[in-house]
């Protein structure tokens, strides 16, 4: 059942505003297996966030369809949990309450109160944030906010975890630390992940496959690259691994030779 | 960073480090006084200027009105003629001979009912026009026109509709306080960040959950701004409304005192109104601060 889990079929997006039509995405076809880690990389404005929002159901595709586990996606839902770039935690709730809100909503009918409490704590522990469970988002660092956001998404037990440049706003050290944690969680839970990024190393280190997008307007998938690195992966070992270096070079060539960023394209 | 918080020597050293930076340590004062002195100084700095200002104003007032035959009562005259009102706010000698505290309570009761209704209806209407573009287009122009109508202009209509003074006064409070609540709530709802809406969409919150979990906390700072303006306007309107409707409120007391030429009583009543209005404003601000703790991202 290769590529049967999540299928993106002929997805295109056109915005019409003030009589002007702009084609953002055209003919995106992609088939993803359960448990795969997919990165989508491309220059700013190439529509990668739009694609993620279409998979998440926040945006409707103009053409084509997204089919997850044999049913079409046409509205947002907890089976496609999104970790937003700006964490989007509710500032009036503590870390625990932010995760608990998701847990109560998603498994309110299937788990008892005590089970929901345990599940909330379990997910906070998974991202090493149990110690800050009673802190509000304003009281913790950017990396910790993002980890709470990941815990909230994982707590929904999504079929697909959608990460929208999850580490984009973090400093390099925090980012590396979080990437390692996400890798560990992926190893442990074997969940299907789609991650938007513009960081080449991040894409190569984390992904099974990298989807490279051409520049807009009417962005398409320019190239699909499989990263045949064995898991678990180690940042330091990978840095000198010829497979890693080849993949890295392939992505760089795509981004900077074949599809150079064009200002105001 | 050579200093770490684990180092036990650091904490006692810190005050020394701070004072050694200052060129002149103050007269070898002990640790307790150095800690108390700034606190006392801040207290004095906050209370002394208003006290001096009040004393000066009282003195000028006394000088201007103290001469015999002056049309306005002087502070000394107010004290001698109205000190029962000042000293005992809660005496009760019959239907119209009661302390100003009791009168204020009667007025506050009217404000509580009128303002409470305005808060509930205002938040609901504000939510509606904040959420729905069509409701906003339809209702906003009407609200913008109606909110400029002075409170007392509603009174004759209210009297005609209710045929009773008390509900009419409450209606005037309601109609005065509701506009800022509606408008601020609507702005707060419209300003809910798209991120929170996305979170709600992914979690599939239903509209009741969305209202309580996202809308109310997110718009709370705006709602409380509206409530604070509303309570101020209510207090402005109740005095005027009571002057016309009668009863035992503080507003009617002023009108009654004017008709029997008791100017010192009026001035005491004005002070009561000012202080109560100030306290009401602070009360709503305090509730707002408690309710919106942590809402600012």
PDB file of C-alpha atoms in Angstrom, chain B residues 82-110 242 246-254 256-257 262 265 268-269 272:
ATOM      1  CA  UNK B  82     -23.930  70.073  57.250  1.00  0.00           C
ATOM      2  CA  UNK B  83     -21.675  68.168  59.575  1.00  0.00           C
ATOM      3  CA  UNK B  84     -24.393  65.618  60.397  1.00  0.00           C
ATOM      4  CA  UNK B  85     -24.311  64.644  56.709  1.00  0.00           C
ATOM      5  CA  UNK B  86     -20.524  64.413  56.744  1.00  0.00           C
ATOM      6  CA  UNK B  87     -20.119  62.598  60.045  1.00  0.00           C
ATOM      7  CA  UNK B  88     -22.901  60.010  59.792  1.00  0.00           C
ATOM      8  CA  UNK B  89     -23.678  58.743  56.300  1.00  0.00           C
ATOM      9  CA  UNK B  90     -26.209  56.156  57.489  1.00  0.00           C
ATOM     10  CA  UNK B  91     -28.660  57.915  59.840  1.00  0.00           C
ATOM     11  CA  UNK B  92     -32.333  57.309  59.193  1.00  0.00           C
ATOM     12  CA  UNK B  93     -34.927  59.751  60.571  1.00  0.00           C
ATOM     13  CA  UNK B  94     -37.814  58.974  58.249  1.00  0.00           C
ATOM     14  CA  UNK B  95     -38.571  58.836  54.547  1.00  0.00           C
ATOM     15  CA  UNK B  96     -36.736  61.925  53.264  1.00  0.00           C
ATOM     16  CA  UNK B  97     -34.418  62.571  56.208  1.00  0.00           C
ATOM     17  CA  UNK B  98     -31.744  59.919  55.711  1.00  0.00           C
ATOM     18  CA  UNK B  99     -27.960  59.906  55.486  1.00  0.00           C
ATOM     19  CA  UNK B 100     -26.154  60.411  52.202  1.00  0.00           C
ATOM     20  CA  UNK B 101     -24.640  56.931  52.410  1.00  0.00           C
ATOM     21  CA  UNK B 102     -28.128  55.419  52.304  1.00  0.00           C
ATOM     22  CA  UNK B 103     -29.082  57.670  49.385  1.00  0.00           C
ATOM     23  CA  UNK B 104     -25.937  56.642  47.513  1.00  0.00           C
ATOM     24  CA  UNK B 105     -26.851  53.000  48.120  1.00  0.00           C
ATOM     25  CA  UNK B 106     -30.274  53.571  46.560  1.00  0.00           C
ATOM     26  CA  UNK B 107     -28.641  55.194  43.532  1.00  0.00           C
ATOM     27  CA  UNK B 108     -26.057  52.414  43.354  1.00  0.00           C
ATOM     28  CA  UNK B 109     -28.819  49.835  43.309  1.00  0.00           C
ATOM     29  CA  UNK B 110     -30.350  51.510  40.252  1.00  0.00           C
ATOM     30  CA  UNK B 242     -32.862  61.178  39.721  1.00  0.00           C
ATOM     31  CA  UNK B 246     -37.479  61.997  42.438  1.00  0.00           C
ATOM     32  CA  UNK B 247     -37.296  59.238  45.032  1.00  0.00           C
ATOM     33  CA  UNK B 248     -34.540  58.912  47.599  1.00  0.00           C
ATOM     34  CA  UNK B 249     -31.430  58.819  45.360  1.00  0.00           C
ATOM     35  CA  UNK B 250     -28.482  61.138  45.729  1.00  0.00           C
ATOM     36  CA  UNK B 251     -29.531  63.042  42.596  1.00  0.00           C
ATOM     37  CA  UNK B 252     -32.918  63.941  44.021  1.00  0.00           C
ATOM     38  CA  UNK B 253     -31.238  64.999  47.256  1.00  0.00           C
ATOM     39  CA  UNK B 254     -29.289  67.668  45.361  1.00  0.00           C
ATOM     40  CA  UNK B 256     -34.276  68.959  46.944  1.00  0.00           C
ATOM     41  CA  UNK B 257     -31.423  70.818  48.650  1.00  0.00           C
ATOM     42  CA  UNK B 262     -29.224  74.274  51.412  1.00  0.00           C
ATOM     43  CA  UNK B 265     -25.648  70.044  51.659  1.00  0.00           C
ATOM     44  CA  UNK B 268     -21.276  67.537  50.592  1.00  0.00           C
ATOM     45  CA  UNK B 269     -23.401  65.519  48.148  1.00  0.00           C
ATOM     46  CA  UNK B 272     -20.023  61.853  47.887  1.00  0.00           C
TER      47      UNK B 272
END
